[in-house]
């Protein structure tokens, strides 16, 4: 326990010291040996309990770990904080069926490693893992003054803030808002093609909630998220029409 705490403290200290230079330099140090532990990165980040729960519940976590191990392009995760999830309109997550929950999770995953600097020159829209055979659910990245980079799903725009990790093959950036998508209203499927979300068949077991997090237990908080997405989507669609 104590050593765990020390490691955590050292890690945080290291991050604090390295973060500023990480923005200007591309690759800091050689990566640690062995497989990258996504759960560990998010747990140590300290404010990604709800993201972890979503990734775990949708089994996207397993998918990502496998992919990370097998990809030579690397991968990037945009990690909404607990605050981001808590600020969603009530019921947002709860109103998504499992397939759309998977899609929501995958919208935050880019099947390629991007440094912060890469984002300033990337050509939009950037493909996410959420794109099924219907075409892409892409994200737009725009560089602002300084080294600021914003990401937009078309519905939600937010600033990309500190990297939890920025080292090939895996980058994780914290974001203050959950990126919502517009094209998939939680309506019954009328189109002929089924999205190919491989993890979509995941049995949704309520017991899967909670898990590692000591602070929040049970599915209570997840249950509280939900309802507003429909509204956002409707409003977004009306804005388009
Ligand atoms: C990954 O990290 C988590 C949290 O630190 C830990 O519980 C888990 O055992 C680790 N998994 C592997 C494969 O090392
Ligand atoms: C990663 O992939 C290698 C082969 O490419 C395999 O031997 C290894 O067991 C995999 N590790 C994990 C954690 O999946
Ligand atoms: C980035 O997004 C924030 C809102 O999160 C907004 O205030 C800011 O103007 C945006 N910056 C750019 C360069 O678009
Ligand atoms: C990205 O930008 C393009 C061009 O400005 C626009 O047509 C598209 O709708 C935007 N997509 C998102 C997800 O914001
Ligand atoms: C993920 O779910 C499993 C059960 O499916 C549970 O044992 C595990 O603790 C959960 N992990 C996290 C990080 O929530």
PDB file of C-alpha atoms and ligand atoms in Angstrom:
ATOM      1  CA  UNK A   1       0.000   0.000   0.000  1.00  0.00           C
ATOM      2  CA  UNK A   2       2.698   2.413   1.057  1.00  0.00           C
ATOM      3  CA  UNK A   3       4.908   1.604  -1.892  1.00  0.00           C
ATOM      4  CA  UNK A   4       1.939   2.005  -4.172  1.00  0.00           C
ATOM      5  CA  UNK A   5       1.413   5.433  -2.771  1.00  0.00           C
ATOM      6  CA  UNK A   6       5.031   6.354  -3.253  1.00  0.00           C
ATOM      7  CA  UNK A   7       4.954   5.206  -6.837  1.00  0.00           C
ATOM      8  CA  UNK A   8       1.844   7.273  -7.383  1.00  0.00           C
ATOM      9  CA  UNK A   9       3.443  10.310  -5.828  1.00  0.00           C
ATOM     10  CA  UNK A  10       6.582   9.883  -7.871  1.00  0.00           C
ATOM     11  CA  UNK A  11       4.539   9.484 -11.002  1.00  0.00           C
ATOM     12  CA  UNK A  12       2.554  12.611 -10.325  1.00  0.00           C
ATOM     13  CA  UNK A  13       5.717  14.515  -9.558  1.00  0.00           C
ATOM     14  CA  UNK A  14       7.297  13.296 -12.743  1.00  0.00           C
ATOM     15  CA  UNK A  15       4.227  14.275 -14.728  1.00  0.00           C
ATOM     16  CA  UNK A  16       4.223  17.719 -13.192  1.00  0.00           C
ATOM     17  CA  UNK A  17       7.839  18.231 -14.103  1.00  0.00           C
ATOM     18  CA  UNK A  18       7.662  16.744 -17.550  1.00  0.00           C
ATOM     19  CA  UNK A  19       4.325  18.082 -18.687  1.00  0.00           C
ATOM     20  CA  UNK A  20       5.445  21.538 -19.863  1.00  0.00           C
ATOM     21  CA  UNK A  21       8.268  20.177 -21.982  1.00  0.00           C
ATOM     22  CA  UNK A  22       6.063  17.417 -23.289  1.00  0.00           C
ATOM     23  CA  UNK A  23       4.133  20.049 -25.194  1.00  0.00           C
ATOM     24  CA  UNK A  24       7.094  21.278 -27.135  1.00  0.00           C
ATOM     25  CA  UNK A  25       9.065  18.101 -27.624  1.00  0.00           C
ATOM     26  CA  UNK A  26       7.720  15.155 -29.489  1.00  0.00           C
ATOM     27  CA  UNK A  27       8.909  12.040 -27.720  1.00  0.00           C
ATOM     28  CA  UNK A  28      10.310  12.352 -24.211  1.00  0.00           C
ATOM     29  CA  UNK A  29      11.803   9.060 -23.132  1.00  0.00           C
ATOM     30  CA  UNK A  30      11.712   5.476 -24.281  1.00  0.00           C
ATOM     31  CA  UNK A  31       8.587   3.720 -23.094  1.00  0.00           C
ATOM     32  CA  UNK A  32       8.564   1.328 -20.214  1.00  0.00           C
ATOM     33  CA  UNK A  33       8.997  -2.300 -21.091  1.00  0.00           C
ATOM     34  CA  UNK A  34       6.005  -4.572 -21.140  1.00  0.00           C
ATOM     35  CA  UNK A  35       2.421  -3.994 -22.148  1.00  0.00           C
ATOM     36  CA  UNK A  36       0.812  -0.650 -21.492  1.00  0.00           C
ATOM     37  CA  UNK A  37      -1.760  -0.850 -18.737  1.00  0.00           C
ATOM     38  CA  UNK A  38      -4.574   1.502 -19.661  1.00  0.00           C
ATOM     39  CA  UNK A  39      -6.449   0.912 -16.430  1.00  0.00           C
ATOM     40  CA  UNK A  40      -3.378   1.798 -14.479  1.00  0.00           C
ATOM     41  CA  UNK A  41      -2.884   5.071 -16.365  1.00  0.00           C
ATOM     42  CA  UNK A  42      -6.470   6.106 -15.739  1.00  0.00           C
ATOM     43  CA  UNK A  43      -6.484   5.006 -12.104  1.00  0.00           C
ATOM     44  CA  UNK A  44      -3.340   6.987 -11.467  1.00  0.00           C
ATOM     45  CA  UNK A  45      -4.874   9.953 -13.247  1.00  0.00           C
ATOM     46  CA  UNK A  46      -7.219  10.072 -10.271  1.00  0.00           C
ATOM     47  CA  UNK A  47     -10.310  11.533 -11.928  1.00  0.00           C
ATOM     48  CA  UNK A  48     -11.350   8.993 -14.524  1.00  0.00           C
ATOM     49  CA  UNK A  49     -13.501   6.637 -12.480  1.00  0.00           C
ATOM     50  CA  UNK A  50     -16.572   7.101 -14.626  1.00  0.00           C
ATOM     51  CA  UNK A  51     -14.641   6.766 -17.865  1.00  0.00           C
ATOM     52  CA  UNK A  52     -13.107   3.554 -16.582  1.00  0.00           C
ATOM     53  CA  UNK A  53     -16.528   2.325 -15.678  1.00  0.00           C
ATOM     54  CA  UNK A  54     -17.842   3.087 -19.158  1.00  0.00           C
ATOM     55  CA  UNK A  55     -14.860   1.468 -20.850  1.00  0.00           C
ATOM     56  CA  UNK A  56     -15.140  -1.537 -18.608  1.00  0.00           C
ATOM     57  CA  UNK A  57     -18.886  -1.918 -18.901  1.00  0.00           C
ATOM     58  CA  UNK A  58     -18.775  -1.731 -22.694  1.00  0.00           C
ATOM     59  CA  UNK A  59     -15.764  -4.023 -22.801  1.00  0.00           C
ATOM     60  CA  UNK A  60     -14.006  -1.381 -24.846  1.00  0.00           C
ATOM     61  CA  UNK A  61     -11.230  -1.626 -22.289  1.00  0.00           C
ATOM     62  CA  UNK A  62     -10.415  -5.159 -23.340  1.00  0.00           C
ATOM     63  CA  UNK A  63     -10.609  -4.194 -26.975  1.00  0.00           C
ATOM     64  CA  UNK A  64      -8.234  -1.273 -26.447  1.00  0.00           C
ATOM     65  CA  UNK A  65      -5.722  -3.304 -24.537  1.00  0.00           C
ATOM     66  CA  UNK A  66      -5.643  -5.863 -27.314  1.00  0.00           C
ATOM     67  CA  UNK A  67      -5.396  -3.233 -29.970  1.00  0.00           C
ATOM     68  CA  UNK A  68      -2.646  -1.372 -28.204  1.00  0.00           C
ATOM     69  CA  UNK A  69      -0.643  -4.508 -28.103  1.00  0.00           C
ATOM     70  CA  UNK A  70      -1.162  -5.244 -31.756  1.00  0.00           C
ATOM     71  CA  UNK A  71      -1.174  -1.876 -33.466  1.00  0.00           C
ATOM     72  CA  UNK A  72       1.866  -0.396 -35.075  1.00  0.00           C
ATOM     73  CA  UNK A  73       0.135   2.925 -35.594  1.00  0.00           C
ATOM     74  CA  UNK A  74      -0.398   3.392 -31.898  1.00  0.00           C
ATOM     75  CA  UNK A  75      -3.500   4.827 -30.346  1.00  0.00           C
ATOM     76  CA  UNK A  76      -4.840   7.974 -28.723  1.00  0.00           C
ATOM     77  CA  UNK A  77      -7.465   8.229 -26.032  1.00  0.00           C
ATOM     78  CA  UNK A  78      -9.336  11.408 -25.169  1.00  0.00           C
ATOM     79  CA  UNK A  79     -10.222  10.926 -21.537  1.00  0.00           C
ATOM     80  CA  UNK A  80     -13.183  12.861 -20.143  1.00  0.00           C
ATOM     81  CA  UNK A  81     -12.867  13.532 -16.434  1.00  0.00           C
ATOM     82  CA  UNK A  82     -15.400  12.515 -13.807  1.00  0.00           C
ATOM     83  CA  UNK A  83     -16.555  16.114 -13.841  1.00  0.00           C
ATOM     84  CA  UNK A  84     -17.196  15.864 -17.549  1.00  0.00           C
ATOM     85  CA  UNK A  85     -19.451  12.865 -17.003  1.00  0.00           C
ATOM     86  CA  UNK A  86     -21.143  14.462 -14.027  1.00  0.00           C
ATOM     87  CA  UNK A  87     -21.874  17.553 -16.091  1.00  0.00           C
ATOM     88  CA  UNK A  88     -23.729  15.623 -18.735  1.00  0.00           C
ATOM     89  CA  UNK A  89     -27.433  16.290 -18.714  1.00  0.00           C
ATOM     90  CA  UNK A  90     -29.099  13.826 -16.374  1.00  0.00           C
ATOM     91  CA  UNK A  91     -29.792  10.502 -17.970  1.00  0.00           C
ATOM     92  CA  UNK A  92     -27.500  10.925 -20.966  1.00  0.00           C
ATOM     93  CA  UNK A  93     -25.661   7.657 -20.569  1.00  0.00           C
ATOM     94  CA  UNK A  94     -28.582   5.784 -19.224  1.00  0.00           C
ATOM     95  CA  UNK A  95     -30.646   6.559 -22.277  1.00  0.00           C
ATOM     96  CA  UNK A  96     -28.115   5.065 -24.610  1.00  0.00           C
ATOM     97  CA  UNK A  97     -28.541   1.482 -25.574  1.00  0.00           C
ATOM     98  CA  UNK A  98     -25.488  -0.680 -25.243  1.00  0.00           C
ATOM     99  CA  UNK A  99     -24.493  -0.286 -28.852  1.00  0.00           C
ATOM    100  CA  UNK A 100     -24.514   3.490 -28.589  1.00  0.00           C
ATOM    101  CA  UNK A 101     -22.631   3.371 -25.310  1.00  0.00           C
ATOM    102  CA  UNK A 102     -19.921   1.463 -27.105  1.00  0.00           C
ATOM    103  CA  UNK A 103     -20.005   4.006 -29.879  1.00  0.00           C
ATOM    104  CA  UNK A 104     -19.768   6.852 -27.399  1.00  0.00           C
ATOM    105  CA  UNK A 105     -16.745   5.247 -25.813  1.00  0.00           C
ATOM    106  CA  UNK A 106     -15.098   4.596 -29.166  1.00  0.00           C
ATOM    107  CA  UNK A 107     -15.663   8.166 -30.279  1.00  0.00           C
ATOM    108  CA  UNK A 108     -12.956   9.021 -27.762  1.00  0.00           C
ATOM    109  CA  UNK A 109     -10.448   6.646 -29.296  1.00  0.00           C
ATOM    110  CA  UNK A 110      -8.261   7.467 -32.288  1.00  0.00           C
ATOM    111  CA  UNK A 111      -6.647   4.465 -33.975  1.00  0.00           C
ATOM    112  CA  UNK A 112      -3.340   6.245 -34.272  1.00  0.00           C
ATOM    113  CA  UNK A 113      -0.864   7.916 -31.989  1.00  0.00           C
ATOM    114  CA  UNK A 114      -1.046  11.714 -31.995  1.00  0.00           C
ATOM    115  CA  UNK A 115       1.255  13.978 -30.065  1.00  0.00           C
ATOM    116  CA  UNK A 116      -0.136  17.323 -29.025  1.00  0.00           C
ATOM    117  CA  UNK A 117       1.820  18.843 -31.868  1.00  0.00           C
ATOM    118  CA  UNK A 118       0.377  16.393 -34.368  1.00  0.00           C
ATOM    119  CA  UNK A 119      -3.075  17.733 -33.565  1.00  0.00           C
ATOM    120  CA  UNK A 120      -2.126  21.195 -34.754  1.00  0.00           C
ATOM    121  CA  UNK A 121      -1.396  19.946 -38.247  1.00  0.00           C
ATOM    122  CA  UNK A 122      -3.740  16.998 -38.589  1.00  0.00           C
ATOM    123  CA  UNK A 123      -6.220  17.063 -41.447  1.00  0.00           C
ATOM    124  CA  UNK A 124      -9.836  17.048 -40.383  1.00  0.00           C
ATOM    125  CA  UNK A 125     -11.964  15.197 -39.759  1.00  0.00           C
ATOM    126  CA  UNK A 126      -9.894  12.672 -37.862  1.00  0.00           C
ATOM    127  CA  UNK A 127     -11.190   9.132 -37.901  1.00  0.00           C
ATOM    128  CA  UNK A 128     -12.207   7.630 -34.605  1.00  0.00           C
ATOM    129  CA  UNK A 129     -12.786   4.058 -33.611  1.00  0.00           C
ATOM    130  CA  UNK A 130     -16.505   4.750 -33.571  1.00  0.00           C
ATOM    131  CA  UNK A 131     -16.768   4.851 -37.327  1.00  0.00           C
ATOM    132  CA  UNK A 132     -18.659   1.805 -38.435  1.00  0.00           C
ATOM    133  CA  UNK A 133     -19.321   0.757 -41.967  1.00  0.00           C
ATOM    134  CA  UNK A 134     -21.779   3.631 -42.202  1.00  0.00           C
ATOM    135  CA  UNK A 135     -18.938   6.034 -42.513  1.00  0.00           C
ATOM    136  CA  UNK A 136     -17.003   7.871 -39.970  1.00  0.00           C
ATOM    137  CA  UNK A 137     -17.826   9.505 -36.738  1.00  0.00           C
ATOM    138  CA  UNK A 138     -14.932  11.867 -36.982  1.00  0.00           C
ATOM    139  CA  UNK A 139     -13.550  14.595 -34.801  1.00  0.00           C
ATOM    140  CA  UNK A 140     -12.200  17.988 -35.828  1.00  0.00           C
ATOM    141  CA  UNK A 141      -9.089  19.382 -34.214  1.00  0.00           C
ATOM    142  CA  UNK A 142      -8.324  23.060 -34.316  1.00  0.00           C
ATOM    143  CA  UNK A 143      -5.260  24.806 -33.025  1.00  0.00           C
ATOM    144  CA  UNK A 144      -5.646  28.069 -31.212  1.00  0.00           C
ATOM    145  CA  UNK A 145      -3.178  30.566 -29.837  1.00  0.00           C
ATOM    146  CA  UNK A 146      -0.369  29.138 -27.780  1.00  0.00           C
ATOM    147  CA  UNK A 147      -0.317  25.395 -27.925  1.00  0.00           C
ATOM    148  CA  UNK A 148      -4.037  25.111 -27.400  1.00  0.00           C
ATOM    149  CA  UNK A 149      -5.913  22.499 -29.303  1.00  0.00           C
ATOM    150  CA  UNK A 150      -9.659  22.089 -29.370  1.00  0.00           C
ATOM    151  CA  UNK A 151     -11.529  19.001 -30.356  1.00  0.00           C
ATOM    152  CA  UNK A 152     -15.055  18.999 -31.709  1.00  0.00           C
ATOM    153  CA  UNK A 153     -17.494  16.191 -32.340  1.00  0.00           C
ATOM    154  CA  UNK A 154     -19.815  18.570 -34.120  1.00  0.00           C
ATOM    155  CA  UNK A 155     -22.045  18.617 -31.045  1.00  0.00           C
ATOM    156  CA  UNK A 156     -19.511  19.247 -28.309  1.00  0.00           C
ATOM    157  CA  UNK A 157     -16.303  21.242 -28.456  1.00  0.00           C
ATOM    158  CA  UNK A 158     -13.718  21.249 -25.737  1.00  0.00           C
ATOM    159  CA  UNK A 159     -10.103  22.039 -25.117  1.00  0.00           C
ATOM    160  CA  UNK A 160      -7.568  19.263 -24.942  1.00  0.00           C
ATOM    161  CA  UNK A 161      -5.668  19.687 -21.730  1.00  0.00           C
ATOM    162  CA  UNK A 162      -2.881  17.891 -20.020  1.00  0.00           C
ATOM    163  CA  UNK A 163      -1.550  14.647 -21.406  1.00  0.00           C
ATOM    164  CA  UNK A 164      -1.671  11.787 -18.940  1.00  0.00           C
ATOM    165  CA  UNK A 165       0.670  10.069 -21.264  1.00  0.00           C
ATOM    166  CA  UNK A 166       2.291  11.238 -24.475  1.00  0.00           C
ATOM    167  CA  UNK A 167       4.632   8.615 -25.691  1.00  0.00           C
ATOM    168  CA  UNK A 168       4.392   6.372 -28.674  1.00  0.00           C
ATOM    169  CA  UNK A 169       2.511   4.105 -29.056  1.00  0.00           C
ATOM    170  CA  UNK A 170      -0.078   5.518 -26.708  1.00  0.00           C
ATOM    171  CA  UNK A 171      -1.271   9.004 -25.879  1.00  0.00           C
ATOM    172  CA  UNK A 172      -3.939   9.894 -23.331  1.00  0.00           C
ATOM    173  CA  UNK A 173      -5.270  13.433 -23.039  1.00  0.00           C
ATOM    174  CA  UNK A 174      -7.646  14.747 -20.464  1.00  0.00           C
ATOM    175  CA  UNK A 175     -10.745  16.577 -21.670  1.00  0.00           C
ATOM    176  CA  UNK A 176     -13.366  18.473 -19.668  1.00  0.00           C
ATOM    177  CA  UNK A 177     -16.383  17.436 -21.676  1.00  0.00           C
ATOM    178  CA  UNK A 178     -17.726  14.161 -22.918  1.00  0.00           C
ATOM    179  CA  UNK A 179     -17.773  14.193 -26.705  1.00  0.00           C
ATOM    180  CA  UNK A 180     -21.274  13.407 -27.847  1.00  0.00           C
ATOM    181  CA  UNK A 181     -22.213  12.384 -31.330  1.00  0.00           C
ATOM    182  CA  UNK A 182     -25.191  13.582 -33.258  1.00  0.00           C
ATOM    183  CA  UNK A 183     -25.806  11.125 -36.019  1.00  0.00           C
ATOM    184  CA  UNK A 184     -26.981   8.252 -33.877  1.00  0.00           C
ATOM    185  CA  UNK A 185     -30.148   9.247 -32.157  1.00  0.00           C
ATOM    186  CA  UNK A 186     -31.139   6.459 -29.803  1.00  0.00           C
ATOM    187  CA  UNK A 187     -33.957   5.469 -32.098  1.00  0.00           C
ATOM    188  CA  UNK A 188     -34.678   1.988 -33.385  1.00  0.00           C
ATOM    189  CA  UNK A 189     -32.440   1.104 -36.269  1.00  0.00           C
ATOM    190  CA  UNK A 190     -34.051   1.671 -39.604  1.00  0.00           C
ATOM    191  CA  UNK A 191     -30.979   1.519 -41.762  1.00  0.00           C
ATOM    192  CA  UNK A 192     -29.970  -1.787 -43.206  1.00  0.00           C
ATOM    193  CA  UNK A 193     -26.378  -1.809 -42.069  1.00  0.00           C
ATOM    194  CA  UNK A 194     -25.618  -2.708 -38.536  1.00  0.00           C
ATOM    195  CA  UNK A 195     -22.738  -0.915 -36.926  1.00  0.00           C
ATOM    196  CA  UNK A 196     -19.870  -3.262 -36.494  1.00  0.00           C
ATOM    197  CA  UNK A 197     -19.015  -2.400 -32.913  1.00  0.00           C
ATOM    198  CA  UNK A 198     -17.468  -5.674 -31.927  1.00  0.00           C
ATOM    199  CA  UNK A 199     -17.957  -5.128 -28.259  1.00  0.00           C
ATOM    200  CA  UNK A 200     -21.590  -4.234 -28.709  1.00  0.00           C
ATOM    201  CA  UNK A 201     -22.714  -7.690 -27.732  1.00  0.00           C
ATOM    202  CA  UNK A 202     -21.232  -7.272 -24.315  1.00  0.00           C
ATOM    203  CA  UNK A 203     -23.641  -8.534 -21.717  1.00  0.00           C
ATOM    204  CA  UNK A 204     -24.467  -5.559 -19.604  1.00  0.00           C
ATOM    205  CA  UNK A 205     -24.061  -6.696 -16.078  1.00  0.00           C
ATOM    206  CA  UNK A 206     -24.831  -4.115 -13.444  1.00  0.00           C
ATOM    207  CA  UNK A 207     -22.313  -5.869 -11.251  1.00  0.00           C
ATOM    208  CA  UNK A 208     -19.602  -4.663 -13.572  1.00  0.00           C
ATOM    209  CA  UNK A 209     -19.957  -1.210 -12.137  1.00  0.00           C
ATOM    210  CA  UNK A 210     -17.936  -0.032  -9.223  1.00  0.00           C
ATOM    211  CA  UNK A 211     -14.921  -2.212  -9.500  1.00  0.00           C
ATOM    212  CA  UNK A 212     -11.628  -0.655  -8.619  1.00  0.00           C
ATOM    213  CA  UNK A 213     -12.960   2.649  -7.493  1.00  0.00           C
ATOM    214  CA  UNK A 214     -12.924   3.067  -3.770  1.00  0.00           C
ATOM    215  CA  UNK A 215     -14.672   6.412  -3.791  1.00  0.00           C
ATOM    216  CA  UNK A 216     -17.829   5.661  -5.676  1.00  0.00           C
ATOM    217  CA  UNK A 217     -19.542   2.366  -5.481  1.00  0.00           C
ATOM    218  CA  UNK A 218     -22.289   0.635  -7.313  1.00  0.00           C
ATOM    219  CA  UNK A 219     -23.882   1.900 -10.463  1.00  0.00           C
ATOM    220  CA  UNK A 220     -25.594   4.793  -8.735  1.00  0.00           C
ATOM    221  CA  UNK A 221     -23.724   7.605 -10.371  1.00  0.00           C
ATOM    222  CA  UNK A 222     -23.814   6.018 -13.750  1.00  0.00           C
ATOM    223  CA  UNK A 223     -27.543   5.711 -13.344  1.00  0.00           C
ATOM    224  CA  UNK A 224     -27.758   9.390 -12.664  1.00  0.00           C
ATOM    225  CA  UNK A 225     -26.276  10.221 -16.036  1.00  0.00           C
ATOM    226  CA  UNK A 226     -28.826  10.219 -18.722  1.00  0.00           C
ATOM    227  CA  UNK A 227     -31.828  11.899 -20.484  1.00  0.00           C
ATOM    228  CA  UNK A 228     -30.215  14.979 -21.968  1.00  0.00           C
ATOM    229  CA  UNK A 229     -28.615  13.422 -24.981  1.00  0.00           C
ATOM    230  CA  UNK A 230     -31.919  13.051 -26.726  1.00  0.00           C
ATOM    231  CA  UNK A 231     -32.493  16.730 -26.179  1.00  0.00           C
ATOM    232  CA  UNK A 232     -29.059  17.657 -27.457  1.00  0.00           C
ATOM    233  CA  UNK A 233     -29.534  15.528 -30.499  1.00  0.00           C
ATOM    234  CA  UNK A 234     -32.930  16.956 -31.254  1.00  0.00           C
ATOM    235  CA  UNK A 235     -31.628  20.462 -30.845  1.00  0.00           C
ATOM    236  CA  UNK A 236     -28.624  19.698 -32.980  1.00  0.00           C
ATOM    237  CA  UNK A 237     -30.786  18.235 -35.717  1.00  0.00           C
ATOM    238  CA  UNK A 238     -33.073  21.241 -35.590  1.00  0.00           C
ATOM    239  CA  UNK A 239     -30.065  23.494 -35.889  1.00  0.00           C
ATOM    240  CA  UNK A 240     -29.048  21.686 -39.048  1.00  0.00           C
ATOM    241  CA  UNK A 241     -32.478  21.734 -40.673  1.00  0.00           C
TER     242      UNK A 241
HETATM  243  C1  LIG B   1      -3.330  -2.874 -14.630  1.00  0.00           C
HETATM  244  O1  LIG B   1      -3.433  -1.913 -13.608  1.00  0.00           O
HETATM  245  C2  LIG B   1      -4.493  -2.176 -12.707  1.00  0.00           C
HETATM  246  C3  LIG B   1      -4.620  -0.967 -11.769  1.00  0.00           C
HETATM  247  O2  LIG B   1      -3.370  -0.535 -11.349  1.00  0.00           O
HETATM  248  C4  LIG B   1      -4.198  -3.470 -11.983  1.00  0.00           C
HETATM  249  O3  LIG B   1      -5.249  -3.746 -11.075  1.00  0.00           O
HETATM  250  C5  LIG B   1      -4.097  -4.587 -13.013  1.00  0.00           C
HETATM  251  O4  LIG B   1      -3.719  -5.797 -12.367  1.00  0.00           O
HETATM  252  C6  LIG B   1      -3.072  -4.262 -14.067  1.00  0.00           C
HETATM  253  N1  LIG B   1      -3.146  -5.256 -15.128  1.00  0.00           N
HETATM  254  C7  LIG B   1      -2.069  -5.834 -15.633  1.00  0.00           C
HETATM  255  C8  LIG B   1      -2.283  -6.798 -16.747  1.00  0.00           C
HETATM  256  O5  LIG B   1      -0.935  -5.576 -15.219  1.00  0.00           O
HETATM  257  C1  LIG B   2       0.863  -8.867 -26.920  1.00  0.00           C
HETATM  258  O1  LIG B   2       1.111  -9.447 -28.204  1.00  0.00           O
HETATM  259  C2  LIG B   2       2.128 -10.429 -28.189  1.00  0.00           C
HETATM  260  C3  LIG B   2       2.299 -10.917 -29.606  1.00  0.00           C
HETATM  261  O2  LIG B   2       2.185  -9.856 -30.507  1.00  0.00           O
HETATM  262  C4  LIG B   2       1.706 -11.555 -27.260  1.00  0.00           C
HETATM  263  O3  LIG B   2       2.743 -12.503 -27.192  1.00  0.00           O
HETATM  264  C5  LIG B   2       1.426 -11.021 -25.881  1.00  0.00           C
HETATM  265  O4  LIG B   2       0.938 -12.042 -25.040  1.00  0.00           O
HETATM  266  C6  LIG B   2       0.401  -9.919 -25.945  1.00  0.00           C
HETATM  267  N1  LIG B   2       0.213  -9.346 -24.626  1.00  0.00           N
HETATM  268  C7  LIG B   2      -0.967  -9.015 -24.159  1.00  0.00           C
HETATM  269  C8  LIG B   2      -0.990  -8.402 -22.800  1.00  0.00           C
HETATM  270  O5  LIG B   2      -1.994  -9.198 -24.786  1.00  0.00           O
HETATM  271  C1  LIG B   3     -11.806  26.084 -27.667  1.00  0.00           C
HETATM  272  O1  LIG B   3     -12.950  25.723 -26.947  1.00  0.00           O
HETATM  273  C2  LIG B   3     -13.244  26.606 -25.894  1.00  0.00           C
HETATM  274  C3  LIG B   3     -14.423  26.036 -25.158  1.00  0.00           C
HETATM  275  O2  LIG B   3     -14.066  24.822 -24.576  1.00  0.00           O
HETATM  276  C4  LIG B   3     -13.534  27.983 -26.454  1.00  0.00           C
HETATM  277  O3  LIG B   3     -13.780  28.878 -25.394  1.00  0.00           O
HETATM  278  C5  LIG B   3     -12.341  28.468 -27.266  1.00  0.00           C
HETATM  279  O4  LIG B   3     -12.658  29.680 -27.899  1.00  0.00           O
HETATM  280  C6  LIG B   3     -11.988  27.445 -28.317  1.00  0.00           C
HETATM  281  N1  LIG B   3     -10.758  27.836 -28.987  1.00  0.00           N
HETATM  282  C7  LIG B   3     -10.615  27.753 -30.305  1.00  0.00           C
HETATM  283  C8  LIG B   3      -9.284  28.136 -30.836  1.00  0.00           C
HETATM  284  O5  LIG B   3     -11.529  27.389 -31.036  1.00  0.00           O
HETATM  285  C1  LIG B   4     -15.351  19.199 -39.335  1.00  0.00           C
HETATM  286  O1  LIG B   4     -15.107  20.299 -40.165  1.00  0.00           O
HETATM  287  C2  LIG B   4     -15.686  20.135 -41.455  1.00  0.00           C
HETATM  288  C3  LIG B   4     -15.220  21.303 -42.307  1.00  0.00           C
HETATM  289  O2  LIG B   4     -15.219  22.498 -41.584  1.00  0.00           O
HETATM  290  C4  LIG B   4     -17.186  20.075 -41.321  1.00  0.00           C
HETATM  291  O3  LIG B   4     -17.781  19.911 -42.581  1.00  0.00           O
HETATM  292  C5  LIG B   4     -17.542  18.900 -40.440  1.00  0.00           C
HETATM  293  O4  LIG B   4     -18.919  18.871 -40.203  1.00  0.00           O
HETATM  294  C6  LIG B   4     -16.826  18.998 -39.100  1.00  0.00           C
HETATM  295  N1  LIG B   4     -17.043  17.767 -38.370  1.00  0.00           N
HETATM  296  C7  LIG B   4     -17.128  17.758 -37.052  1.00  0.00           C
HETATM  297  C8  LIG B   4     -17.267  16.408 -36.425  1.00  0.00           C
HETATM  298  O5  LIG B   4     -17.100  18.763 -36.377  1.00  0.00           O
HETATM  299  C1  LIG B   5     -14.657  -4.223 -14.658  1.00  0.00           C
HETATM  300  O1  LIG B   5     -15.683  -5.175 -14.573  1.00  0.00           O
HETATM  301  C2  LIG B   5     -15.325  -6.361 -13.919  1.00  0.00           C
HETATM  302  C3  LIG B   5     -16.501  -7.293 -13.949  1.00  0.00           C
HETATM  303  O2  LIG B   5     -16.974  -7.425 -15.253  1.00  0.00           O
HETATM  304  C4  LIG B   5     -14.888  -6.074 -12.503  1.00  0.00           C
HETATM  305  O3  LIG B   5     -14.429  -7.257 -11.906  1.00  0.00           O
HETATM  306  C5  LIG B   5     -13.764  -5.077 -12.541  1.00  0.00           C
HETATM  307  O4  LIG B   5     -13.384  -4.721 -11.227  1.00  0.00           O
HETATM  308  C6  LIG B   5     -14.179  -3.837 -13.285  1.00  0.00           C
HETATM  309  N1  LIG B   5     -13.055  -2.920 -13.363  1.00  0.00           N
HETATM  310  C7  LIG B   5     -13.229  -1.595 -13.272  1.00  0.00           C
HETATM  311  C8  LIG B   5     -11.998  -0.789 -13.410  1.00  0.00           C
HETATM  312  O5  LIG B   5     -14.314  -1.068 -13.094  1.00  0.00           O
END
